[in-house]
Short mmCIF file of C-alpha atoms and ligand atoms in Angstrom, two decimals:
data_model
loop_
_atom_site.label_atom_id
_atom_site.label_comp_id
_atom_site.label_asym_id
_atom_site.label_seq_id
_atom_site.Cartn_x
_atom_site.Cartn_y
_atom_site.Cartn_z
CA MET A 180 0.00 0.00 0.00
CA ARG A 181 2.81 2.41 -0.91
CA LEU A 182 0.41 4.72 -2.78
CA LYS A 183 -2.35 5.09 -0.21
CA GLY A 184 -4.07 8.47 -0.53
CA LYS A 185 -2.49 9.17 -3.95
CA VAL A 186 -4.40 9.85 -7.15
CA ALA A 187 -3.09 8.51 -10.48
CA VAL A 188 -4.06 9.24 -14.08
CA VAL A 189 -3.05 6.45 -16.47
CA THR A 190 -3.54 7.03 -20.20
CA GLY A 191 -4.30 4.13 -22.53
CA ALA A 192 -5.30 2.08 -19.49
CA ALA A 193 -8.28 0.29 -21.04
CA GLN A 194 -6.12 -2.74 -21.87
CA GLY A 195 -2.59 -4.04 -22.23
CA ILE A 196 0.31 -2.52 -20.31
CA GLY A 197 -1.75 0.51 -19.22
CA ALA A 198 -4.38 -1.72 -17.61
CA GLY A 199 -1.63 -3.67 -15.84
CA ILE A 200 -0.12 -0.45 -14.50
CA ALA A 201 -3.49 0.94 -13.38
CA LEU A 202 -4.31 -2.31 -11.58
CA ARG A 203 -1.00 -2.37 -9.68
CA LEU A 204 -1.25 1.31 -8.69
CA ALA A 205 -4.75 0.61 -7.33
CA GLN A 206 -3.50 -2.47 -5.46
CA GLU A 207 -0.91 -0.18 -3.85
CA GLY A 208 -3.76 2.04 -2.62
CA ALA A 209 -4.07 4.76 -5.28
CA ALA A 210 -7.32 6.03 -6.75
CA VAL A 211 -6.95 5.64 -10.51
CA VAL A 212 -8.35 7.48 -13.51
CA ILE A 213 -8.47 5.19 -16.55
CA ALA A 214 -8.12 7.49 -19.58
CA ASP A 215 -8.65 5.93 -23.01
CA ILE A 216 -10.36 6.40 -26.36
CA ASP A 217 -12.06 3.00 -25.99
CA GLU A 218 -15.11 3.67 -23.81
CA GLY A 219 -16.24 0.04 -23.38
CA LYS A 220 -12.84 -1.35 -22.46
CA ALA A 221 -12.04 1.61 -20.19
CA ALA A 222 -15.26 0.95 -18.25
CA ARG A 223 -14.43 -2.77 -18.02
CA SER A 224 -10.89 -2.05 -16.81
CA ALA A 225 -12.20 0.38 -14.15
CA THR A 226 -14.77 -2.14 -12.91
CA GLU A 227 -12.11 -4.85 -12.70
CA ILE A 228 -9.78 -2.58 -10.73
CA ALA A 229 -12.50 -1.31 -8.39
CA GLY A 230 -13.25 -5.00 -7.72
CA TYR A 231 -9.91 -5.26 -5.91
CA GLY A 232 -11.31 -2.80 -3.39
CA ALA A 233 -7.95 -1.18 -2.70
CA GLY A 234 -8.52 2.12 -4.47
CA ALA A 235 -11.33 3.65 -6.49
CA ALA A 236 -11.11 3.64 -10.29
CA ILE A 237 -13.08 5.67 -12.82
CA PRO A 238 -13.05 5.53 -16.63
CA VAL A 239 -12.76 8.75 -18.64
CA VAL A 240 -13.03 8.77 -22.43
CA CYS A 241 -10.16 10.89 -23.72
CA ASP A 242 -8.06 11.16 -26.85
CA VAL A 243 -4.73 12.42 -25.51
CA SER A 244 -3.98 14.20 -28.79
CA ASN A 245 -7.01 16.49 -28.26
CA ALA A 246 -6.24 19.44 -25.95
CA GLU A 247 -9.88 20.04 -24.92
CA GLN A 248 -10.37 16.38 -24.06
CA VAL A 249 -7.19 16.38 -21.98
CA ASP A 250 -8.43 19.48 -20.12
CA ALA A 251 -11.69 17.64 -19.43
CA LEU A 252 -9.75 14.55 -18.27
CA PHE A 253 -7.90 16.47 -15.56
CA ARG A 254 -11.07 18.40 -14.60
CA GLN A 255 -12.79 15.06 -14.01
CA ALA A 256 -9.82 13.71 -12.05
CA LEU A 257 -10.00 16.75 -9.74
CA GLU A 258 -13.81 16.66 -9.46
CA ASN A 259 -13.75 12.99 -8.46
CA PHE A 260 -10.63 12.75 -6.32
CA GLY A 261 -9.56 16.33 -5.49
CA ARG A 262 -5.89 16.01 -6.48
CA VAL A 263 -3.40 14.42 -8.90
CA ASP A 264 -0.11 12.88 -7.70
CA ILE A 265 0.85 10.44 -10.47
CA LEU A 266 0.61 10.57 -14.26
CA VAL A 267 1.51 7.60 -16.46
CA ASN A 268 1.83 8.56 -20.14
CA ASN A 269 1.18 5.12 -21.61
CA ALA A 270 -1.23 5.77 -24.52
CA ALA A 271 0.47 5.41 -27.88
CA LEU A 272 -0.14 4.54 -31.48
CA VAL A 273 1.16 0.99 -31.27
CA HIS A 274 0.38 -2.30 -33.06
CA HIS A 275 -0.90 -0.07 -35.88
CA PRO A 276 -0.73 -1.55 -39.38
CA GLY A 277 0.24 1.79 -40.98
CA SER A 278 3.24 2.32 -38.71
CA ASN A 279 4.85 -1.09 -39.16
CA VAL A 280 6.20 -0.37 -42.65
CA HIS A 281 9.50 0.34 -44.33
CA PHE A 282 10.71 3.93 -44.03
CA LEU A 283 10.33 4.35 -47.81
CA GLU A 284 6.58 3.72 -47.50
CA VAL A 285 5.70 5.72 -44.38
CA THR A 286 2.73 7.99 -45.13
CA ASP A 287 2.28 11.57 -44.01
CA GLU A 288 -0.92 10.52 -42.19
CA THR A 289 0.94 7.89 -40.09
CA TRP A 290 3.75 10.30 -39.25
CA GLN A 291 1.34 13.05 -38.13
CA ARG A 292 -0.93 10.70 -36.16
CA ALA A 293 1.95 9.03 -34.29
CA LEU A 294 3.46 12.38 -33.35
CA ALA A 295 0.05 13.68 -32.26
CA ILE A 296 -0.65 10.77 -29.90
CA ASN A 297 2.81 9.71 -28.74
CA LEU A 298 4.38 13.15 -28.28
CA THR A 299 1.76 15.93 -28.39
CA GLY A 300 -0.44 13.80 -26.13
CA LEU A 301 2.44 13.36 -23.69
CA PHE A 302 3.01 17.14 -23.70
CA TYR A 303 -0.67 17.96 -23.09
CA CYS A 304 -1.06 15.45 -20.24
CA SER A 305 2.29 16.17 -18.58
CA GLN A 306 1.89 19.95 -18.57
CA ARG A 307 -1.65 19.79 -17.14
CA ALA A 308 -0.64 17.24 -14.48
CA ALA A 309 2.49 19.19 -13.51
CA ARG A 310 0.54 22.46 -13.21
CA ILE A 311 -1.89 20.74 -10.82
CA MET A 312 1.02 19.28 -8.80
CA VAL A 313 2.71 22.69 -8.55
CA ARG A 314 -0.57 24.31 -7.44
CA GLN A 315 -1.02 21.57 -4.83
CA THR A 316 2.40 22.43 -3.35
CA ALA A 317 1.54 26.15 -3.29
CA ALA A 318 -1.74 25.34 -1.52
CA GLY A 319 0.04 23.27 1.17
CA MET A 320 -1.54 20.03 -0.10
CA GLY A 321 1.75 18.09 0.02
CA THR A 322 4.81 18.30 -2.21
CA GLY A 323 5.92 16.45 -5.26
CA GLY A 324 4.48 14.12 -7.81
CA ALA A 325 5.57 11.47 -10.27
CA ILE A 326 5.30 11.39 -14.05
CA ILE A 327 6.15 8.09 -15.75
CA ASN A 328 6.55 7.99 -19.52
CA ILE A 329 6.23 4.59 -21.13
CA GLY A 330 9.03 4.34 -23.65
CA SER A 331 10.36 1.51 -25.78
CA GLY A 332 13.68 -0.12 -26.57
CA GLY A 333 13.14 1.64 -29.92
CA GLY A 334 13.81 4.97 -28.20
CA SER A 335 17.53 4.19 -28.07
CA ARG A 336 18.03 1.27 -30.48
CA ALA A 337 16.13 0.76 -33.74
CA HIS A 338 13.46 -1.74 -34.73
CA ARG A 339 13.43 -2.50 -38.42
CA GLN A 340 10.46 -0.92 -40.26
CA LEU A 341 9.30 1.09 -37.24
CA MET A 342 10.92 4.45 -37.88
CA VAL A 343 7.96 6.64 -36.87
CA TYR A 344 7.26 4.80 -33.61
CA ASP A 345 10.95 4.72 -32.65
CA THR A 346 11.29 8.44 -33.39
CA THR A 347 8.45 9.28 -31.00
CA LYS A 348 9.95 7.08 -28.29
CA GLY A 349 13.33 8.81 -28.66
CA GLY A 350 11.53 12.13 -28.30
CA LEU A 351 9.77 10.80 -25.21
CA GLU A 352 13.13 10.08 -23.56
CA ALA A 353 14.34 13.62 -24.30
CA ALA A 354 11.07 15.00 -22.92
CA THR A 355 11.58 12.95 -19.74
CA ARG A 356 15.03 14.43 -19.09
CA SER A 357 13.93 17.97 -19.86
CA MET A 358 10.76 17.85 -17.75
CA ALA A 359 12.70 16.22 -14.90
CA LEU A 360 15.02 19.24 -14.71
CA ASP A 361 12.29 21.89 -15.04
CA LEU A 362 10.06 20.22 -12.42
CA ALA A 363 12.76 19.20 -9.90
CA PRO A 364 12.33 22.40 -7.82
CA TRP A 365 8.83 21.12 -6.89
CA LYS A 366 10.08 17.55 -6.27
CA ILE A 367 8.04 16.35 -9.23
CA ARG A 368 9.99 13.36 -10.56
CA VAL A 369 9.85 12.37 -14.23
CA ASN A 370 11.16 9.03 -15.47
CA THR A 371 10.95 6.79 -18.53
CA LEU A 372 9.89 3.18 -18.03
CA VAL A 373 10.95 0.97 -20.94
CA PRO A 374 9.00 -2.29 -21.27
CA GLY A 375 10.57 -5.13 -23.19
CA ASN A 376 8.57 -7.49 -25.34
CA THR A 377 5.30 -7.58 -23.41
CA GLU A 378 2.39 -9.94 -23.91
CA VAL A 379 -0.83 -7.95 -24.50
CA GLU A 380 -4.18 -8.71 -26.17
CA HIS A 381 -3.00 -7.27 -29.49
CA SER A 382 0.19 -9.30 -29.67
CA ARG A 383 0.46 -12.66 -27.98
CA GLY A 384 4.00 -13.03 -26.72
CA GLY A 385 4.72 -9.40 -27.52
CA ALA A 386 5.65 -8.00 -30.92
CA ILE A 387 8.12 -10.78 -31.77
CA GLY A 388 5.70 -13.58 -30.91
CA PRO A 389 6.02 -16.33 -28.27
CA GLU A 390 7.89 -18.66 -30.64
CA PHE A 391 10.84 -16.24 -30.77
CA ALA A 392 10.92 -15.29 -27.09
CA GLU A 393 13.39 -17.97 -26.07
CA ALA A 394 15.69 -17.14 -28.99
CA THR A 395 15.79 -13.39 -28.36
CA ILE A 396 15.09 -12.66 -24.67
CA PRO A 397 17.79 -13.71 -22.16
CA LEU A 398 15.20 -14.64 -19.52
CA GLY A 399 13.47 -16.70 -22.21
CA TYR A 400 9.90 -15.40 -21.99
CA PRO A 401 7.99 -12.16 -22.63
CA ALA A 402 6.99 -9.70 -19.91
CA THR A 403 3.42 -9.42 -18.67
CA PRO A 404 1.61 -6.13 -17.99
CA ALA A 405 1.95 -7.04 -14.28
CA ASP A 406 5.78 -6.98 -14.61
CA ILE A 407 5.59 -3.46 -16.02
CA GLY A 408 2.98 -2.46 -13.41
CA ALA A 409 5.34 -3.49 -10.61
CA ALA A 410 8.11 -1.25 -11.97
CA ALA A 411 5.66 1.64 -12.44
CA ALA A 412 4.47 1.31 -8.83
CA PHE A 413 8.09 1.50 -7.69
CA LEU A 414 8.79 4.65 -9.76
CA ALA A 415 5.56 6.25 -8.50
CA SER A 416 6.34 5.50 -4.86
CA ASP A 417 8.57 7.16 -2.28
CA ASP A 418 10.96 4.20 -2.69
CA ALA A 419 12.06 6.07 -5.84
CA ALA A 420 12.12 9.47 -4.10
CA TYR A 421 15.66 10.26 -5.33
CA ILE A 422 15.24 8.96 -8.88
CA THR A 423 14.40 11.46 -11.61
CA GLY A 424 15.29 11.98 -15.27
CA GLN A 425 16.14 8.29 -15.60
CA ARG A 426 15.22 5.33 -17.76
CA LEU A 427 14.24 2.05 -16.10
CA ILE A 428 14.46 -0.87 -18.53
CA VAL A 429 12.25 -3.89 -17.75
CA ASP A 430 13.02 -6.23 -20.63
CA GLY A 431 14.28 -9.61 -19.39
CA GLY A 432 17.85 -8.66 -20.33
CA MET A 433 17.33 -7.78 -24.02
CA ASP A 434 19.04 -4.40 -23.83
CA ALA A 435 22.09 -5.84 -22.09
CA GLN A 436 22.99 -8.33 -24.80
CA LEU A 437 24.98 -8.00 -28.02
CA ARG A 438 23.72 -11.18 -29.72
CA SER A 439 20.44 -13.03 -29.15
CA PRO A 440 20.61 -16.24 -27.07
CA GLY A 441 19.64 -18.26 -30.16
CA VAL A 442 22.84 -17.35 -32.03
CA ASP A 443 25.26 -16.76 -29.15
CA THR A 444 27.70 -19.16 -27.45
CA LYS A 445 25.63 -21.93 -25.85
CA ILE A 446 25.80 -22.79 -22.17
CA ASP A 447 27.28 -26.26 -21.63
CA PRO A 448 24.47 -28.22 -19.90
CA ALA A 449 27.11 -30.05 -17.79
CA ILE A 450 28.29 -26.80 -16.20
CA ALA A 451 26.13 -27.29 -13.11
CA ASP A 452 27.84 -30.64 -12.41
CA ARG A 453 31.34 -29.14 -12.71
CA ILE A 454 31.03 -26.29 -10.25
N1 NAD B 325 3.51 -4.48 -25.76
C1 NAD B 325 4.81 -4.31 -25.89
O1 NAD B 325 5.55 -5.28 -26.18
C2 NAD B 325 5.45 -2.95 -25.67
C3 NAD B 325 6.85 -2.88 -25.65
C4 NAD B 325 7.46 -1.65 -25.42
C5 NAD B 325 6.68 -0.52 -25.20
N2 NAD B 325 5.32 -0.59 -25.23
C6 NAD B 325 4.58 0.64 -24.95
O2 NAD B 325 3.63 0.40 -23.92
C7 NAD B 325 2.50 1.23 -24.10
C8 NAD B 325 1.23 0.38 -24.15
O3 NAD B 325 1.34 -0.57 -25.19
P1 NAD B 325 0.40 -1.85 -25.29
O4 NAD B 325 1.20 -2.90 -25.94
O5 NAD B 325 -0.26 -2.10 -23.98
O6 NAD B 325 -0.67 -1.31 -26.36
P2 NAD B 325 -2.24 -1.55 -26.50
O7 NAD B 325 -2.58 -1.19 -27.90
O8 NAD B 325 -2.64 -2.90 -25.98
O9 NAD B 325 -2.86 -0.45 -25.55
C9 NAD B 325 -2.79 0.90 -25.89
C10 NAD B 325 -4.00 1.60 -25.29
O10 NAD B 325 -3.90 2.99 -25.64
C11 NAD B 325 -5.18 3.43 -26.07
N3 NAD B 325 -5.02 4.59 -26.95
C12 NAD B 325 -4.58 4.59 -28.25
N4 NAD B 325 -4.61 5.84 -28.73
C13 NAD B 325 -5.07 6.65 -27.73
C14 NAD B 325 -5.31 8.03 -27.63
N5 NAD B 325 -5.14 8.84 -28.68
N6 NAD B 325 -5.75 8.53 -26.46
C15 NAD B 325 -5.98 7.70 -25.39
N7 NAD B 325 -5.78 6.38 -25.44
C16 NAD B 325 -5.32 5.85 -26.60
C17 NAD B 325 -5.78 2.23 -26.77
O11 NAD B 325 -7.21 2.33 -26.88
C18 NAD B 325 -5.33 1.08 -25.86
O12 NAD B 325 -6.25 0.86 -24.81
C19 NAD B 325 2.76 2.02 -25.38
O13 NAD B 325 3.30 3.28 -25.04
C20 NAD B 325 3.78 1.19 -26.11
O14 NAD B 325 4.56 1.96 -26.97
C21 NAD B 325 4.69 -1.78 -25.46
#
């Protein structure tokens, strides 16, 4: 219950990683606002979370790339819960057929849409949340806050045929560092959380598929939304009180390796008997 009394807004929390994060924050005691464009799934996710009885959860329909809708999102968060302590920028244009194409065939529409959701949406939500957090400090309602931006390994190393997505995730990491510095005087911490290949409804086994997990991920299996939720709860909590402007990678070891396990030097199965 590290987040008792805190209020969290999680974007894109109707399903997938966002739903896993929202659930864990609620289990740690936070009241959670489930912000998503998918009304039905957002309502389902909120009901599921409220069922845990730890914290309250409400769904709010919101397209993060629309400034008026983001204003309304934070108005509703304040009307329902009176404050905002945690923002998780998770919503993104992901698993989208138009974005998984060769650079030579990227359309203007895909480029503009990805930037609008993945970066403009992050700007809208972060600035509104940070302004509320700063006003809370001025009003003696407690100091600080936590903003967690959900990045990707593509923010620092490239996927093939995912140029637009990777570009937005690189921008997200720069935004994290910059916001962390500007907001540090108010003890508002801003960090990037990088999930590895994570199993969600859209992609069983994560983007590479379960059949390739063992060959590419050192731990041998994809992450679950609960794995990412656990790391988000840590970054949101006072356990991470001195961590800001950083990138936490939760990827089963993928980022640490040069070659995939499938093509690298094999472990001798007899090693355990020799030592
Ligand atoms: N699944 C993975 O393997 C993986 C790996 C690395 C990073 N990520 C990142 O994790 C985050 C979540 O990914 P996921 O796999 O759970 O995706 P997902 O598609 O399952 O969930 C994304 C959610 O965002 C919502 N959404 C989309 N556009 C929106 C908008 N404009 N406004 C509000 N909500 C919107 C969708 O309705 C959906 O509920 C993304 O930022 C993604 O880049 C995922």
